[in-house]
Short mmCIF file of C-alpha atoms and ligand atoms in Angstrom, two decimals:
data_model
loop_
_atom_site.label_atom_id
_atom_site.label_comp_id
_atom_site.label_asym_id
_atom_site.label_seq_id
_atom_site.Cartn_x
_atom_site.Cartn_y
_atom_site.Cartn_z
CA MET A 660 0.17 0.18 -0.12
CA GLU A 661 2.91 2.97 0.35
CA ASP A 662 3.86 2.41 -2.81
CA VAL A 663 0.58 2.55 -4.78
CA LYS A 664 0.10 5.46 -2.02
CA ASN A 665 3.56 6.86 -2.95
CA ARG A 666 2.97 6.83 -6.63
CA ILE A 667 -0.45 8.61 -6.20
CA LEU A 668 1.01 11.31 -4.67
CA ASN A 669 3.44 11.85 -6.80
CA CYS A 670 1.62 10.78 -10.21
CA THR A 671 1.08 13.12 -13.10
CA ALA A 672 -0.63 10.71 -15.43
CA CYS A 673 -3.34 13.20 -16.41
CA ASN A 674 -4.03 16.91 -16.18
CA LEU A 675 -5.88 17.60 -12.98
CA SER A 676 -2.25 17.10 -11.01
CA LYS A 677 -1.36 19.84 -12.25
CA THR A 678 -3.62 22.00 -10.35
CA ARG A 679 -4.00 19.80 -7.32
CA LYS A 680 -3.14 20.64 -4.07
CA ASN A 681 -2.49 17.16 -3.05
CA ALA A 682 -3.65 13.68 -4.21
CA ILE A 683 -5.89 12.21 -2.01
CA TRP A 684 -4.94 8.20 -1.65
CA GLY A 685 -7.65 6.98 0.83
CA GLU A 686 -8.01 6.76 4.44
CA GLY A 687 -9.05 4.13 7.33
CA ASN A 688 -7.59 0.51 7.88
CA ILE A 689 -6.05 -0.77 5.05
CA ASN A 690 -7.49 -4.50 6.00
CA ALA A 691 -10.41 -3.59 6.69
CA ASP A 692 -13.60 -5.74 5.17
CA ILE A 693 -15.25 -2.97 4.17
CA LEU A 694 -14.14 -0.67 0.89
CA LEU A 695 -15.96 2.80 0.26
CA ILE A 696 -15.70 4.04 -3.35
CA GLY A 697 -16.39 7.63 -3.49
CA GLU A 698 -15.88 9.91 -6.92
CA ALA A 699 -13.22 12.51 -6.71
CA PRO A 700 -12.16 15.06 -3.89
CA GLY A 701 -13.90 18.41 -3.65
CA ALA A 702 -11.57 21.42 -2.47
CA TYR A 703 -11.26 20.34 1.04
CA GLU A 704 -9.90 17.48 0.52
CA ASP A 705 -7.11 19.00 -1.74
CA SER A 706 -6.51 21.03 0.70
CA THR A 707 -6.19 18.95 3.23
CA GLY A 708 -4.85 15.52 1.56
CA ARG A 709 -7.49 13.25 3.12
CA PRO A 710 -10.94 11.52 1.98
CA PHE A 711 -14.62 12.39 2.66
CA VAL A 712 -14.10 15.54 5.23
CA GLY A 713 -15.81 17.69 3.74
CA LYS A 714 -20.13 17.84 3.85
CA SER A 715 -20.72 14.71 2.30
CA GLY A 716 -17.84 13.57 4.16
CA GLN A 717 -19.10 14.24 7.16
CA LEU A 718 -22.57 12.69 6.66
CA LEU A 719 -20.83 9.65 5.38
CA ASP A 720 -19.32 9.41 8.84
CA LYS A 721 -22.52 9.68 10.86
CA ILE A 722 -23.91 7.12 8.23
CA LEU A 723 -21.27 4.93 9.72
CA ALA A 724 -21.43 5.97 13.20
CA ALA A 725 -25.04 4.25 13.40
CA CYS A 726 -24.03 0.98 12.30
CA GLY A 727 -21.03 0.68 14.16
CA PHE A 728 -18.10 1.77 11.97
CA ASN A 729 -15.45 3.96 12.09
CA ARG A 730 -12.53 5.08 9.68
CA GLN A 731 -9.45 3.63 12.12
CA GLU A 732 -11.16 -0.17 12.10
CA HIS A 733 -13.84 -1.35 9.90
CA VAL A 734 -13.59 0.35 6.59
CA PHE A 735 -11.21 1.57 4.11
CA LEU A 736 -12.01 4.51 1.98
CA SER A 737 -11.15 5.24 -1.89
CA ASN A 738 -11.85 7.30 -4.85
CA VAL A 739 -12.33 6.46 -8.73
CA ILE A 740 -9.73 9.56 -8.98
CA ARG A 741 -7.55 11.14 -6.85
CA CYS A 742 -7.33 14.67 -7.88
CA ARG A 743 -9.68 17.38 -7.44
CA PRO A 744 -11.51 18.47 -10.70
CA PRO A 745 -11.78 22.57 -11.06
CA GLN A 746 -14.81 23.39 -9.59
CA ASN A 747 -15.72 19.39 -8.81
CA ARG A 748 -17.03 18.96 -12.25
CA THR A 749 -17.57 15.67 -13.05
CA PRO A 750 -14.40 13.29 -13.98
CA GLN A 751 -13.70 13.07 -17.80
CA ASN A 752 -12.96 10.22 -19.30
CA GLU A 753 -9.47 10.02 -19.56
CA GLU A 754 -9.27 11.11 -16.28
CA VAL A 755 -10.87 8.30 -14.91
CA GLU A 756 -8.98 5.62 -17.12
CA ALA A 757 -5.61 7.41 -16.18
CA CYS A 758 -6.52 6.94 -12.59
CA ILE A 759 -8.55 4.03 -11.91
CA PRO A 760 -5.56 1.05 -11.89
CA PHE A 761 -5.15 2.60 -8.63
CA LEU A 762 -7.90 1.55 -7.31
CA PHE A 763 -8.09 -1.53 -8.20
CA GLU A 764 -5.31 -2.66 -6.64
CA GLN A 765 -5.76 -1.16 -3.28
CA ILE A 766 -8.96 -3.17 -4.01
CA GLU A 767 -6.62 -6.48 -4.21
CA LEU A 768 -4.37 -5.10 -0.92
CA VAL A 769 -7.49 -4.49 1.44
CA ASN A 770 -9.00 -7.38 0.39
CA PRO A 771 -12.54 -6.50 1.05
CA LYS A 772 -15.31 -8.54 1.61
CA ILE A 773 -17.88 -6.10 0.56
CA ILE A 774 -17.54 -2.92 -1.43
CA ILE A 775 -19.80 -0.22 -0.83
CA LEU A 776 -19.76 1.69 -4.15
CA LEU A 777 -20.89 5.62 -3.16
CA GLY A 778 -22.79 7.32 -6.30
CA ALA A 779 -22.95 7.05 -10.33
CA THR A 780 -19.62 7.66 -11.01
CA ALA A 781 -18.21 5.05 -8.82
CA LEU A 782 -21.41 2.44 -10.09
CA LYS A 783 -20.68 2.86 -13.99
CA ARG A 784 -16.96 2.98 -13.75
CA PHE A 785 -17.17 -0.21 -10.97
CA PHE A 786 -18.76 -2.05 -13.61
CA LYS A 787 -17.40 -0.66 -17.05
CA ASN A 788 -21.11 -0.13 -17.73
CA ASP A 789 -22.36 3.28 -18.54
CA ASN A 790 -26.51 2.03 -18.05
CA MET A 791 -26.28 0.66 -14.77
CA ARG A 792 -28.73 3.22 -12.74
CA ILE A 793 -27.82 4.46 -9.40
CA THR A 794 -31.75 4.84 -9.00
CA LYS A 795 -32.48 1.14 -10.43
CA CYS A 796 -29.07 -0.77 -8.77
CA ARG A 797 -28.89 0.91 -5.08
CA GLY A 798 -29.73 -1.09 -2.05
CA GLU A 799 -29.05 -5.00 -4.19
CA TRP A 800 -25.91 -6.82 -2.97
CA ILE A 801 -24.12 -7.45 -6.93
CA GLU A 802 -21.22 -10.10 -6.71
CA TRP A 803 -18.18 -9.53 -7.93
CA LYS A 804 -14.95 -11.57 -7.88
CA ASN A 805 -15.85 -13.42 -4.39
CA ARG A 806 -17.19 -10.00 -2.85
CA LEU A 807 -20.00 -8.14 -2.47
CA VAL A 808 -20.57 -5.44 -3.87
CA MET A 809 -23.69 -2.64 -3.22
CA PRO A 810 -24.17 0.13 -4.23
CA VAL A 811 -26.15 3.15 -3.09
CA TYR A 812 -26.51 7.50 -2.84
CA HIS A 813 -23.71 9.14 -2.90
CA PRO A 814 -23.44 11.11 -0.08
CA SER A 815 -23.87 14.71 -1.64
CA ALA A 816 -26.93 13.27 -3.64
CA LEU A 817 -28.62 13.28 0.53
CA LEU A 818 -27.56 16.48 0.98
CA ARG A 819 -29.11 18.34 -2.12
CA ASN A 820 -32.45 15.81 -1.52
CA PRO A 821 -33.07 14.58 1.79
CA GLY A 822 -35.49 12.80 0.88
CA LEU A 823 -33.57 10.13 -0.23
CA LYS A 824 -31.73 10.16 3.53
CA ARG A 825 -34.48 6.86 4.14
CA GLU A 826 -33.44 4.12 1.20
CA THR A 827 -29.86 5.20 1.94
CA TRP A 828 -30.71 4.21 5.86
CA THR A 829 -32.53 0.80 4.28
CA ASP A 830 -29.62 0.43 2.34
CA PHE A 831 -26.51 0.62 5.34
CA LYS A 832 -29.06 -1.62 7.97
CA LYS A 833 -28.24 -3.98 4.86
CA VAL A 834 -24.28 -3.81 5.42
CA VAL A 835 -24.87 -4.08 9.49
CA LEU A 836 -26.33 -7.66 8.42
CA LYS A 837 -24.60 -8.44 6.28
CA TYR A 838 -21.43 -7.62 8.24
CA ARG A 839 -22.52 -9.69 11.12
CA GLU A 840 -23.54 -12.36 8.35
CA ILE A 841 -19.85 -12.95 7.63
CA VAL A 842 -17.42 -10.41 9.06
CA ASN A 843 -19.04 -10.64 12.96
CA ALA A 844 -21.67 -11.64 14.17
CA ASP A 845 -20.95 -10.03 17.59
CA HIS A 846 -20.78 -6.50 15.35
CA TYR A 847 -22.17 -3.60 17.88
CA SER A 848 -24.74 -0.77 16.13
CA ALA A 849 -26.76 0.74 18.16
CA HIS A 850 -29.85 1.33 15.33
CA VAL A 851 -29.88 -1.85 13.96
N1 URA B 1019 -16.97 13.69 -2.82
C1 URA B 1019 -16.15 12.20 -2.80
O1 URA B 1019 -16.92 11.13 -3.74
N2 URA B 1019 -14.66 12.02 -1.93
C2 URA B 1019 -13.95 12.67 -1.87
O2 URA B 1019 -13.43 12.39 -1.06
C3 URA B 1019 -15.39 13.91 -1.09
C4 URA B 1019 -16.17 13.93 -1.59
N1 URA B 1020 -10.39 -3.54 -14.02
C1 URA B 1020 -10.44 -2.74 -14.87
O1 URA B 1020 -11.30 -1.58 -14.97
N2 URA B 1020 -9.23 -1.39 -14.39
C2 URA B 1020 -8.04 -2.06 -13.96
O2 URA B 1020 -7.14 -1.52 -14.27
C3 URA B 1020 -8.66 -3.63 -13.23
C4 URA B 1020 -9.45 -4.18 -12.91
#
């Protein structure tokens, strides 16, 4: 992981490397049973070098806490791309393709049992299928290379549309139940 991290921090494979302050390699337990995949760093991530530290990240931390999960122990947080796109625009294809091998390397290293795809960008690129819709796929387990993958709404979608929080909580409850089933039967969550 140290090697992947250093390659991410020094990467110049696309133009986003010219405008970034920091490349974001990931955060959490590098042996976690749950790996979460976001889209791209925003302004706070770019300034701090850490993933999910802005408004969406704070909401994500609350959801994880309600599940009894935290960054230190249960999850590793990663992204489709590692440098902030100007004005937080959606990553372009060539940026995604330059960056995505880091993600698949990290998946092999962390070796999680459960992968959570946060939002449409992660969903479509993970499965290389532009026809997959987050509204259709969210909340369902998909088997992939001996792992279980769950697409869910991106926390930024929940901030824009709080009505989606209900369905997202339903989805994360399934994650807690699965975690008890395949990782730790005694996993504690105050809410599930
Ligand atoms: N949104 C993401 O998708 N990733 C981050 O790291 C922060 C916000
Ligand atoms: N799958 C991909 O799409 N890209 C990789 O680099 C590895 C697996």
